[in-house]
Coordinates of C-alpha atoms and ligand atoms in Angstrom, one line a residue:
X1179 CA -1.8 159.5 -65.3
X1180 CA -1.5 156.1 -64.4
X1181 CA -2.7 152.7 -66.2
X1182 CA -5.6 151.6 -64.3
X1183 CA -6.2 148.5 -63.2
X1184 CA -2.2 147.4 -63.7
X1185 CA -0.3 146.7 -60.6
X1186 CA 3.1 146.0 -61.1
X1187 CA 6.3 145.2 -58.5
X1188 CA 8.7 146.1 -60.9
X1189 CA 10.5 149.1 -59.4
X1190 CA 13.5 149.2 -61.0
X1191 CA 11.5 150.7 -64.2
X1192 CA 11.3 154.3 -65.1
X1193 CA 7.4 154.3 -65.6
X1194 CA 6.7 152.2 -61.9
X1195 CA 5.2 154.8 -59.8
X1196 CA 4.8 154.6 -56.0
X1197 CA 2.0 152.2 -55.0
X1198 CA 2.5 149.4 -57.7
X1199 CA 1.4 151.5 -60.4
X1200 CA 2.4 152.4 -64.1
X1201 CA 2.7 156.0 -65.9
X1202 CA 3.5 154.7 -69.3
X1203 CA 0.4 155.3 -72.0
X1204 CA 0.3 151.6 -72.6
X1205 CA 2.3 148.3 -71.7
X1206 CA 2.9 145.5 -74.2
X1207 CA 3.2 141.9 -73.0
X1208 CA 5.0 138.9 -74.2
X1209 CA 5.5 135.5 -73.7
X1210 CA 9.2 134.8 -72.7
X1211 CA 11.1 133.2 -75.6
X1212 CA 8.5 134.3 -78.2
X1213 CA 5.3 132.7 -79.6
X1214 CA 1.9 133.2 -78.3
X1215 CA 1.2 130.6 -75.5
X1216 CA 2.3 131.0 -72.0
X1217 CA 1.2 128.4 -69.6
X1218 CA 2.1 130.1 -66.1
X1219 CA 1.9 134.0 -65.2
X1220 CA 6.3 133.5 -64.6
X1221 CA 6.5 132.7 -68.9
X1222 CA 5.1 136.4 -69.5
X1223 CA 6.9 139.3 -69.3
X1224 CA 6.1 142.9 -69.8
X1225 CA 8.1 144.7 -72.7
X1226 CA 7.5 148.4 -72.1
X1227 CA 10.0 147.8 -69.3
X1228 CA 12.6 150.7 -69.1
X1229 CA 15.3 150.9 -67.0
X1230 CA 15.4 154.0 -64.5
Ligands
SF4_1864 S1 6.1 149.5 -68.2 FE1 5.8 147.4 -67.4 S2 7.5 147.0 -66.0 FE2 7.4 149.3 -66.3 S3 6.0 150.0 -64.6 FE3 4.7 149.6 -66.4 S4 4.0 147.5 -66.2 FE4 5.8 147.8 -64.8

């Protein structure tokens, strides 16, 4: 089953599923180079990535 509500473009990783969507049970997100501010979407980054 896929997340709802998370649309992602990433298709290189082994959870994307066709239409934008994710099959992983849950995605964590961080702010590129660590901490926990990000001031634009492009400084996060989602860490349950896995390449295919
Ligand atoms: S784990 Fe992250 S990168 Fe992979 S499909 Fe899900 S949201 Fe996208």
């Amino acid at each position: 089953m896929t997340l709802p509500g998370v649309k992602c473009k990433v298709q290189s990783c082994k959870y994307w599923k066709q239409g934008e969507q994710c099959d992983a049970s849950a995605i964590e997100v961080n702010v590129d180079g660590g901490g926990m501010s990000a001031r634009q979407s492009e400084q996060t980054n989602c860490h349950t990535f896995m390449p295919k």
